[in-house]
Coordinates of N, CA and C in Angstrom, one line a residue:
M1 N 121.5 13.4 301.3 CA 121.6 14.6 302.1 C 122.8 15.4 301.8
A2 N 124.0 14.7 301.7 CA 125.2 15.3 301.5 C 125.3 15.9 300.0
L3 N 124.7 15.1 299.1 CA 124.7 15.5 297.7 C 123.8 16.7 297.5
S4 N 122.7 16.8 298.3 CA 121.8 17.9 298.2 C 122.5 19.2 298.7
S5 N 123.2 19.1 299.8 CA 123.9 20.2 300.4 C 125.0 20.7 299.4
L6 N 125.7 19.7 298.8 CA 126.7 20.1 297.8 C 126.1 20.8 296.6
A7 N 124.9 20.3 296.2 CA 124.3 21.0 295.0 C 123.9 22.4 295.4
E8 N 123.4 22.6 296.6 CA 123.0 23.9 297.0 C 124.2 24.9 297.1
C9 N 125.3 24.3 297.5 CA 126.6 25.2 297.6 C 127.0 25.5 296.2
V10 N 127.0 24.6 295.3 CA 127.4 24.8 293.9 C 126.5 25.9 293.3
A11 N 125.1 25.7 293.5 CA 124.2 26.7 293.0 C 124.4 28.1 293.5
L12 N 124.7 28.2 294.8 CA 124.9 29.5 295.4 C 126.2 30.1 294.8
I13 N 127.3 29.3 294.7 CA 128.5 29.8 294.1 C 128.3 30.3 292.7
Y14 N 127.5 29.5 291.9 CA 127.2 29.8 290.5 C 126.4 31.2 290.4
F15 N 125.4 31.3 291.2 CA 124.6 32.5 291.2 C 125.4 33.7 291.7
W16 N 126.2 33.5 292.7 CA 127.1 34.6 293.2 C 128.1 35.0 292.1
R17 N 128.6 34.0 291.4 CA 129.6 34.4 290.3 C 128.8 35.1 289.2
V18 N 127.7 34.6 288.8 CA 126.9 35.3 287.8 C 126.5 36.7 288.2
S19 N 126.1 36.9 289.4 CA 125.8 38.2 289.9 C 127.0 39.1 289.9
E20 N 128.2 38.6 290.3 CA 129.4 39.4 290.3 C 129.8 39.8 288.9
I21 N 129.7 38.9 287.9 CA 130.0 39.3 286.5 C 129.0 40.3 286.0
A22 N 127.7 40.2 286.4 CA 126.8 41.2 285.9 C 127.0 42.5 286.5
Q23 N 127.4 42.6 287.8 CA 127.7 43.8 288.4 C 129.0 44.5 287.8
T24 N 130.0 43.6 287.5 CA 131.2 44.2 286.9 C 130.9 44.7 285.5
A25 N 130.0 44.0 284.8 CA 129.7 44.4 283.4 C 128.9 45.7 283.5
A26 N 128.0 45.8 284.5 CA 127.2 47.1 284.6 C 128.1 48.3 285.0
I27 N 129.1 48.0 285.9 CA 130.0 49.1 286.2 C 130.8 49.5 285.0
E28 N 131.3 48.5 284.3 CA 132.1 48.9 283.1 C 131.3 49.6 282.0
S29 N 130.0 49.2 281.9 CA 129.1 49.9 280.9 C 128.9 51.3 281.4
E30 N 128.6 51.5 282.7 CA 128.4 52.9 283.2 C 129.7 53.7 283.0
T31 N 130.8 53.1 283.2 CA 132.1 53.9 283.1 C 132.3 54.3 281.6
R32 N 132.0 53.3 280.7 CA 132.2 53.6 279.3 C 131.2 54.7 278.9
S33 N 130.0 54.6 279.4 CA 128.9 55.6 279.1 C 129.4 57.0 279.6
R34 N 129.9 57.1 280.8 CA 130.3 58.4 281.3 C 131.5 58.9 280.5
M35 N 132.4 58.0 280.2 CA 133.6 58.4 279.4 C 133.2 58.9 278.0
G36 N 132.2 58.2 277.4 CA 131.7 58.7 276.1 C 131.0 60.0 276.2
M37 N 130.3 60.2 277.3 CA 129.6 61.5 277.5 C 130.7 62.7 277.6
V38 N 131.7 62.4 278.4 CA 132.8 63.4 278.6 C 133.5 63.7 277.3
I39 N 133.7 62.7 276.5 CA 134.4 62.9 275.2 C 133.5 63.7 274.2
E40 N 132.2 63.3 274.2 CA 131.3 64.0 273.3 C 131.0 65.4 273.6
T41 N 131.1 65.8 274.9 CA 130.9 67.1 275.3 C 132.2 67.9 275.5
A42 N 133.3 67.3 275.2 CA 134.6 68.0 275.3 C 134.7 69.2 274.4
L43 N 135.4 70.3 274.8 CA 135.5 71.5 274.0 C 136.6 71.2 272.9
D44 N 137.4 70.2 273.1 CA 138.4 69.9 272.0 C 137.9 68.8 271.2
A45 N 138.4 68.7 270.0 CA 138.1 67.5 269.1 C 138.9 66.3 269.6
V46 N 138.2 65.2 269.8 CA 138.9 64.0 270.2 C 138.8 62.9 269.1
V47 N 139.9 62.5 268.6 CA 140.0 61.5 267.5 C 140.8 60.3 268.0
T48 N 140.2 59.2 267.7 CA 140.9 57.9 268.1 C 141.2 57.2 266.8
T49 N 142.5 56.7 266.7 CA 142.9 55.9 265.5 C 143.5 54.6 265.9
D50 N 143.6 53.7 265.0 CA 144.4 52.5 265.2 C 145.8 52.7 264.9
G51 N 146.6 51.6 264.9 CA 148.0 51.7 264.7 C 148.4 52.2 263.3
G52 N 147.5 52.0 262.3 CA 147.7 52.4 261.0 C 147.2 53.8 260.6
G53 N 146.7 54.5 261.6 CA 146.2 55.9 261.4 C 144.8 55.9 260.8
I54 N 144.1 54.8 261.0 CA 142.7 54.8 260.5 C 141.8 55.3 261.7
I55 N 140.9 56.2 261.4 CA 140.1 56.8 262.4 C 139.0 55.8 262.9
T56 N 138.9 55.6 264.2 CA 137.9 54.7 264.8 C 136.9 55.4 265.7
E57 N 137.2 56.6 266.2 CA 136.3 57.4 267.0 C 136.4 58.8 266.6
W58 N 135.3 59.6 266.7 CA 135.3 61.0 266.2 C 134.1 61.7 266.9
N59 N 134.5 62.6 267.8 CA 133.5 63.2 268.7 C 132.8 64.4 268.0
A60 N 131.8 64.9 268.7 CA 131.0 66.0 268.1 C 131.8 67.2 267.8
Q61 N 132.8 67.6 268.7 CA 133.6 68.8 268.4 C 134.5 68.6 267.2
A62 N 134.9 67.3 266.9 CA 135.6 67.0 265.7 C 134.8 67.2 264.5
E63 N 133.5 66.9 264.6 CA 132.6 67.1 263.5 C 132.5 68.6 263.1
R64 N 132.4 69.4 264.2 CA 132.3 70.9 263.9 C 133.6 71.5 263.4
M65 N 134.7 71.0 264.0 CA 136.0 71.6 263.7 C 136.4 71.3 262.2
F66 N 136.2 70.0 261.9 CA 136.7 69.6 260.5 C 135.6 69.5 259.5
E67 N 134.3 69.8 259.9 CA 133.2 69.9 259.0 C 132.9 68.5 258.4
V68 N 133.1 67.5 259.2 CA 132.9 66.1 258.7 C 132.1 65.3 259.8
V69 N 131.0 64.7 259.4 CA 130.2 63.9 260.3 C 131.0 62.7 260.7
R70 N 130.6 62.1 261.8 CA 131.3 60.9 262.4 C 131.3 59.8 261.4
A71 N 130.1 59.5 260.9 CA 130.0 58.3 260.0 C 130.9 58.4 258.8
E72 N 131.2 59.6 258.3 CA 132.0 59.8 257.1 C 133.5 59.8 257.5
A73 N 133.8 60.2 258.7 CA 135.2 60.3 259.2 C 135.8 58.9 259.5
I74 N 135.0 58.1 260.2 CA 135.4 56.8 260.7 C 135.8 55.9 259.5
G75 N 137.0 55.3 259.6 CA 137.4 54.5 258.5 C 138.4 55.2 257.5
T76 N 138.5 56.5 257.6 CA 139.5 57.2 256.8 C 140.8 57.5 257.5
L77 N 141.8 57.9 256.8 CA 143.1 58.1 257.4 C 143.1 59.5 258.1
V78 N 143.7 59.5 259.3 CA 143.7 60.7 260.1 C 144.6 61.8 259.3
S79 N 145.5 61.3 258.5 CA 146.3 62.3 257.7 C 145.5 63.1 256.7
T80 N 144.2 62.7 256.5 CA 143.3 63.4 255.6 C 143.1 64.8 256.2
Y81 N 143.0 64.9 257.5 CA 142.7 66.1 258.2 C 143.9 66.7 259.0
L82 N 144.8 65.8 259.3 CA 146.1 66.3 260.0 C 147.2 65.7 259.1
P83 N 147.5 66.4 258.0 CA 148.5 65.9 257.0 C 149.8 65.5 257.5
T84 N 150.4 66.3 258.4 CA 151.8 66.1 258.9 C 151.8 65.2 260.1
L85 N 150.7 64.5 260.5 CA 150.7 63.8 261.7 C 151.4 62.4 261.5
T86 N 151.1 61.7 260.4 CA 151.7 60.4 260.2 C 152.7 60.4 259.1
N87 N 153.5 59.4 259.0 CA 154.4 59.2 257.9 C 153.8 58.5 256.7
T88 N 152.7 59.1 256.3 CA 152.0 58.6 255.1 C 151.7 57.1 255.2
P89 N 150.9 56.7 256.2 CA 150.6 55.3 256.4 C 149.7 54.8 255.2
S90 N 149.8 53.5 254.9 CA 149.0 52.9 253.8 C 147.7 52.5 254.4
T91 N 146.8 52.2 253.5 CA 145.5 51.7 253.9 C 145.5 50.2 254.2
D92 N 146.6 49.6 254.0 CA 146.8 48.2 254.3 C 146.8 48.0 255.8
A93 N 146.5 46.8 256.3 CA 146.5 46.6 257.8 C 148.0 46.7 258.3
V94 N 148.1 47.4 259.3 CA 149.4 47.6 259.9 C 149.5 47.0 261.3
T95 N 150.5 46.2 261.5 CA 150.6 45.5 262.8 C 151.4 46.5 263.8
P96 N 150.7 47.1 264.8 CA 151.4 48.0 265.6 C 152.3 47.3 266.6
Q97 N 153.1 48.2 267.3 CA 154.0 47.7 268.3 C 153.1 47.1 269.5
P98 N 153.7 46.2 270.3 CA 152.9 45.6 271.4 C 152.3 46.7 272.3
T99 N 153.1 47.7 272.6 CA 152.6 48.7 273.6 C 152.6 50.1 273.1
S100 N 152.9 50.3 271.8 CA 153.0 51.7 271.3 C 152.7 51.7 269.8
I101 N 152.6 52.9 269.3 CA 152.4 53.1 267.9 C 153.6 53.9 267.3
P102 N 154.3 53.4 266.3 CA 155.6 53.9 265.9 C 155.6 55.4 265.6
W103 N 154.5 55.9 264.9 CA 154.5 57.3 264.5 C 153.9 58.2 265.5
A104 N 153.5 57.7 266.6 CA 152.9 58.5 267.7 C 154.0 59.3 268.4
V105 N 153.6 60.5 268.9 CA 154.5 61.3 269.7 C 153.7 61.7 271.0
P106 N 153.5 60.7 271.9 CA 152.6 60.9 273.1 C 153.2 61.9 274.1
N107 N 152.3 62.4 275.0 CA 152.7 63.2 276.1 C 153.5 64.4 275.8
R108 N 153.1 65.1 274.6 CA 153.8 66.3 274.2 C 152.8 67.1 273.4
R109 N 152.7 68.4 273.6 CA 151.9 69.2 272.8 C 152.6 69.7 271.5
M110 N 151.9 69.7 270.4 CA 152.5 70.0 269.1 C 151.6 71.0 268.4
E111 N 152.1 71.8 267.5 CA 151.3 72.6 266.7 C 151.5 72.2 265.2
M112 N 150.5 72.2 264.5 CA 150.6 71.9 263.1 C 149.4 72.5 262.4
V113 N 149.3 72.3 261.0 CA 148.2 72.8 260.2 C 147.3 71.7 259.9
A114 N 146.0 71.9 260.2 CA 144.9 70.9 259.9 C 144.1 71.4 258.7
N115 N 143.4 70.4 258.1 CA 142.5 70.7 257.0 C 141.1 70.3 257.3
T116 N 140.1 71.2 256.9 CA 138.7 70.8 256.9 C 138.4 69.9 255.7
R117 N 137.1 69.5 255.7 CA 136.7 68.7 254.6 C 136.8 69.4 253.3
R118 N 136.6 70.7 253.3 CA 136.7 71.5 252.1 C 138.1 72.0 251.7
G119 N 139.1 71.5 252.5 CA 140.5 71.9 252.3 C 140.9 73.2 252.9
N120 N 140.1 73.8 253.7 CA 140.5 75.0 254.4 C 141.5 74.7 255.5
A121 N 142.7 75.3 255.4 CA 143.7 75.1 256.4 C 143.6 76.0 257.6
F122 N 143.9 75.5 258.8 CA 143.8 76.3 260.0 C 144.8 75.7 261.1
P123 N 145.4 76.5 261.9 CA 146.4 76.0 262.9 C 145.7 75.3 264.1
V124 N 146.3 74.2 264.5 CA 145.8 73.5 265.7 C 147.0 73.2 266.6
E125 N 146.6 72.9 267.9 CA 147.5 72.4 268.9 C 146.9 71.0 269.3
L126 N 147.8 70.0 269.3 CA 147.3 68.7 269.7 C 148.2 68.0 270.6
A127 N 147.6 67.0 271.3 CA 148.3 66.1 272.2 C 147.8 64.7 272.0
M128 N 148.7 63.7 272.1 CA 148.4 62.3 271.9 C 148.7 61.5 273.1
S129 N 147.9 60.4 273.2 CA 148.2 59.4 274.2 C 147.8 58.0 273.7
C130 N 148.7 57.0 273.9 CA 148.4 55.7 273.5 C 147.5 54.9 274.5
I131 N 146.5 54.3 274.0 CA 145.6 53.5 274.8 C 145.5 52.1 274.3
I132 N 145.1 51.1 275.1 CA 144.9 49.8 274.7 C 143.4 49.5 274.6
L133 N 142.9 49.1 273.5 CA 141.5 48.7 273.3 C 141.4 47.3 272.7
G134 N 140.9 46.4 273.5 CA 140.8 45.0 273.1 C 142.2 44.4 272.9
G135 N 143.2 44.8 273.7 CA 144.5 44.3 273.6 C 145.3 44.9 272.4
V136 N 144.8 45.8 271.7 CA 145.5 46.4 270.6 C 145.7 47.9 270.8
P137 N 146.9 48.4 270.6 CA 147.2 49.8 270.8 C 146.4 50.7 269.9
H138 N 145.8 51.8 270.4 CA 145.2 52.8 269.7 C 145.7 54.2 270.1
L139 N 145.4 55.2 269.4 CA 145.9 56.5 269.7 C 144.8 57.5 269.9
S140 N 144.7 58.1 271.0 CA 143.7 59.2 271.2 C 144.4 60.5 271.0
I141 N 143.8 61.3 270.1 CA 144.4 62.6 269.7 C 143.4 63.7 270.1
F142 N 143.9 64.7 270.9 CA 143.1 65.8 271.4 C 143.5 67.0 270.6
V143 N 142.6 67.6 269.8 CA 142.9 68.7 268.9 C 142.2 69.9 269.3
R144 N 143.0 71.0 269.3 CA 142.4 72.4 269.7 C 142.7 73.4 268.6
D145 N 141.6 74.1 268.1 CA 141.8 75.1 267.1 C 142.4 76.3 267.8
I146 N 143.5 76.8 267.3 CA 144.2 77.9 267.8 C 144.3 79.1 266.9
S147 N 143.3 79.1 266.0 CA 143.3 80.2 265.0 C 143.2 81.6 265.6
E148 N 142.3 81.7 266.6 CA 142.2 83.0 267.3 C 143.4 83.4 268.1
R149 N 144.1 82.4 268.7 CA 145.3 82.7 269.4 C 146.4 83.1 268.4
K150 N 146.5 82.5 267.3 CA 147.5 82.9 266.3 C 147.3 84.2 265.8
T151 N 146.0 84.6 265.6 CA 145.6 85.9 265.1 C 146.1 87.0 266.1
Q152 N 145.8 86.7 267.4 CA 146.2 87.6 268.4 C 147.7 87.8 268.5
E153 N 148.4 86.6 268.4 CA 149.9 86.7 268.4 C 150.4 87.5 267.2
A154 N 149.8 87.3 266.1 CA 150.3 88.1 264.9 C 150.0 89.6 265.1
T155 N 148.8 89.9 265.7 CA 148.5 91.3 265.9 C 149.5 91.9 266.9
L156 N 149.8 91.2 268.0 CA 150.7 91.7 269.0 C 152.1 91.9 268.4
Y157 N 152.5 91.0 267.5 CA 153.8 91.1 266.9 C 153.9 92.3 266.0
R158 N 152.8 92.5 265.2 CA 152.8 93.7 264.3 C 152.8 95.0 265.2
A159 N 152.1 95.0 266.3 CA 152.0 96.2 267.2 C 153.4 96.4 267.8
K160 N 154.1 95.3 268.1 CA 155.5 95.4 268.7 C 156.4 96.0 267.6
E161 N 156.3 95.6 266.4 CA 157.2 96.1 265.3 C 156.9 97.6 265.1
V162 N 155.6 98.0 265.1 CA 155.3 99.4 264.9 C 155.8 100.2 266.0
A163 N 155.7 99.7 267.3 CA 156.2 100.5 268.4 C 157.7 100.6 268.4
E164 N 158.4 99.5 268.0 CA 159.8 99.6 267.9 C 160.3 100.6 266.8
A165 N 159.6 100.5 265.7 CA 159.9 101.4 264.6 C 159.7 102.9 265.0
A166 N 158.6 103.2 265.7 CA 158.3 104.5 266.2 C 159.4 105.0 267.2
S167 N 159.8 104.1 268.1 CA 160.8 104.4 269.1 C 162.1 104.7 268.4
Q168 N 162.5 103.9 267.4 CA 163.7 104.1 266.7 C 163.7 105.4 265.9
A169 N 162.5 105.7 265.3 CA 162.4 107.0 264.5 C 162.6 108.2 265.5
K170 N 162.0 108.1 266.7 CA 162.1 109.1 267.7 C 163.5 109.3 268.1
S171 N 164.2 108.2 268.4 CA 165.6 108.4 268.8 C 166.5 108.9 267.6
Q172 N 166.1 108.5 266.4 CA 166.9 109.1 265.3 C 166.7 110.6 265.2
F173 N 165.4 111.0 265.4 CA 165.1 112.4 265.3 C 165.9 113.2 266.4
L174 N 165.8 112.6 267.6 CA 166.5 113.3 268.7 C 168.0 113.4 268.5
G175 N 168.6 112.3 268.0 CA 170.0 112.3 267.7 C 170.4 113.3 266.7
N176 N 169.6 113.4 265.6 CA 169.9 114.4 264.6 C 169.7 115.8 265.2
M177 N 168.7 116.0 266.0 CA 168.5 117.4 266.6 C 169.7 117.7 267.5
S178 N 170.2 116.7 268.3 CA 171.3 116.9 269.2 C 172.5 117.3 268.4
H179 N 172.7 116.6 267.2 CA 173.9 116.9 266.4 C 173.8 118.3 265.8
E180 N 172.6 118.7 265.4 CA 172.4 120.0 264.8 C 172.5 121.1 265.8
I181 N 172.1 120.9 267.1 CA 172.3 121.9 268.1 C 173.8 122.1 268.5
R182 N 174.5 121.0 268.4 CA 175.9 121.1 268.8 C 176.7 121.9 267.8
T183 N 176.3 121.9 266.5 CA 177.0 122.7 265.5 C 177.0 124.2 265.8
P184 N 175.9 124.9 266.0 CA 175.9 126.3 266.3 C 176.5 126.5 267.7
M185 N 176.4 125.5 268.6 CA 176.9 125.7 270.0 C 178.4 125.8 269.9
N186 N 179.0 125.1 269.0 CA 180.5 125.2 268.8 C 180.9 126.6 268.4
G187 N 180.1 127.2 267.6 CA 180.3 128.6 267.2 C 180.2 129.6 268.3
V188 N 179.2 129.4 269.2 CA 179.0 130.3 270.3 C 180.2 130.1 271.3
L189 N 180.6 128.8 271.5 CA 181.7 128.6 272.4 C 183.0 129.3 271.9
G190 N 183.2 129.1 270.6 CA 184.4 129.7 270.0 C 184.4 131.2 270.1
M191 N 183.3 131.8 269.8 CA 183.2 133.3 269.8 C 183.3 133.8 271.3
T192 N 182.7 133.1 272.2 CA 182.8 133.5 273.6 C 184.2 133.4 274.1
D193 N 184.9 132.3 273.7 CA 186.3 132.1 274.1 C 187.2 133.3 273.5
L194 N 186.9 133.6 272.3 CA 187.6 134.8 271.7 C 187.3 136.1 272.5
L195 N 186.1 136.2 272.8 CA 185.7 137.4 273.6 C 186.4 137.5 274.9
L196 N 186.6 136.4 275.6 CA 187.2 136.4 276.9 C 188.7 136.6 276.7
S197 N 189.3 136.4 275.5 CA 190.7 136.6 275.4 C 191.0 138.1 275.1
T198 N 190.0 138.9 274.9 CA 190.2 140.3 274.7 C 190.3 141.1 276.0
D199 N 190.6 142.4 275.9 CA 190.7 143.2 277.1 C 189.2 143.6 277.5
L200 N 188.7 142.9 278.5 CA 187.4 143.2 279.1 C 187.5 143.7 280.5
T201 N 186.6 144.6 280.8 CA 186.5 145.0 282.2 C 186.0 143.9 283.1
A202 N 186.2 144.0 284.4 CA 185.7 143.0 285.3 C 184.2 142.9 285.2
K203 N 183.5 144.0 285.0 CA 182.1 143.9 284.8 C 181.7 143.2 283.6
Q204 N 182.4 143.3 282.5 CA 182.1 142.6 281.2 C 182.6 141.1 281.3
R205 N 183.7 140.9 282.0 CA 184.2 139.5 282.0 C 183.3 138.5 282.8
H206 N 182.7 139.0 283.8 CA 181.8 138.1 284.6 C 180.7 137.5 283.8
P207 N 179.8 138.3 283.2 CA 178.7 137.7 282.4 C 179.3 136.9 281.2
A208 N 180.4 137.3 280.6 CA 180.9 136.6 279.4 C 181.4 135.2 279.9
G209 N 182.0 135.2 281.1 CA 182.5 133.9 281.7 C 181.3 133.0 282.0
T210 N 180.2 133.6 282.5 CA 179.0 132.8 282.8 C 178.5 132.2 281.6
V211 N 178.4 132.9 280.5 CA 177.9 132.4 279.2 C 178.8 131.3 278.7
Y212 N 180.1 131.4 278.8 CA 181.0 130.4 278.4 C 180.9 129.1 279.1
R213 N 180.8 129.2 280.5 CA 180.6 128.0 281.3 C 179.3 127.3 281.0
S214 N 178.2 128.1 280.9 CA 176.9 127.5 280.6 C 176.9 126.8 279.3
E215 N 177.5 127.4 278.3 CA 177.6 126.8 276.9 C 178.4 125.5 277.0
R216 N 179.5 125.5 277.8 CA 180.3 124.3 277.9 C 179.5 123.1 278.6
H217 N 178.7 123.5 279.5 CA 177.9 122.5 280.2 C 176.8 122.0 279.3
C218 N 176.2 122.8 278.5 CA 175.2 122.4 277.6 C 175.8 121.5 276.5
Y219 N 177.0 121.9 276.1 CA 177.7 121.1 275.0 C 178.0 119.7 275.5
R220 N 178.5 119.6 276.8 CA 178.8 118.2 277.3 C 177.5 117.4 277.4
L221 N 176.4 118.0 277.9 CA 175.2 117.3 278.0 C 174.7 116.8 276.6
S222 N 174.7 117.6 275.6 CA 174.3 117.2 274.3 C 175.2 116.2 273.7
T223 N 176.5 116.3 274.0 CA 177.4 115.3 273.4 C 177.2 113.9 274.1
T224 N 176.9 113.9 275.4 CA 176.6 112.6 276.1 C 175.3 112.0 275.5
F225 N 174.3 112.9 275.3 CA 173.0 112.4 274.8 C 173.2 111.8 273.4
W226 N 174.0 112.5 272.6 CA 174.2 112.1 271.2 C 174.9 110.7 271.2
I227 N 176.0 110.6 272.0 CA 176.7 109.3 272.1 C 175.8 108.2 272.6
F228 N 174.9 108.4 273.5 CA 173.9 107.4 274.0 C 173.0 107.0 272.9
L229 N 172.4 107.9 272.2 CA 171.5 107.6 271.1 C 172.2 106.8 270.0
K230 N 173.5 107.2 269.7 CA 174.3 106.5 268.7 C 174.5 105.1 269.0
S231 N 174.8 104.8 270.3 CA 175.1 103.4 270.7 C 173.8 102.6 270.7
K232 N 172.7 103.3 271.1 CA 171.3 102.6 271.1 C 171.0 102.2 269.6
R233 N 171.2 103.1 268.7 CA 170.9 102.7 267.3 C 171.8 101.6 266.8
A234 N 173.0 101.6 267.3 CA 173.9 100.5 266.9 C 173.4 99.2 267.4
S235 N 172.9 99.2 268.7 CA 172.4 97.9 269.2 C 171.2 97.5 268.5
W236 N 170.3 98.4 268.0 CA 169.1 98.0 267.2 C 169.6 97.4 265.9
S237 N 170.6 98.0 265.3 CA 171.1 97.5 264.0 C 171.6 96.1 264.2
W238 N 172.4 95.9 265.3 CA 172.9 94.5 265.6 C 171.9 93.5 265.8
S239 N 170.8 93.9 266.6 CA 169.7 92.9 266.8 C 168.9 92.6 265.6

């Protein structure tokens, strides 16, 4: 009777343990399936490599971005498509660090030039993270094509240069005009000053004095404006 009860307990424990392992395996399988679906449908290329830079995973976006199907990409060096990523790893087996990969730069965004299968270069932004698969460090690389962004940046930079050149040309023109206006204005001031030094009636001296004061005011304004433009051009030349 005691042996029968013990056997029943052992059987229950065995079946409970088997059921627990099966549930755990099912949960892990579902998690891997969901993760694989997320990676496959990601908008960025997701590439996984081992410690030697050999590609072990290659999602659908990576196929489109680099124009290479998964079956062809797996087993090749990641430097084939991201030339500056690794320090030219060899195809020989590489023993990685216990918890990291020596040539990896994780948790930081970087920009570099990538190559398609046909050798067409294009700019990318990437981020890396070290993961452990089967007790061995691997590297997940998330790659984003930034060709459109770089084109927009170049367009904005050219537009900025054109706008600055136009602004500088306008200031140059205004400065030259101010200088040219001041030249005849000096003559008007000199002649008006001479006129005021002659014998004028009170009726003649009043309008002549008004002309002289107005010319002096205009001269000061044009001089101030010319000095301002000159200093502005000097700051542009310095920059």
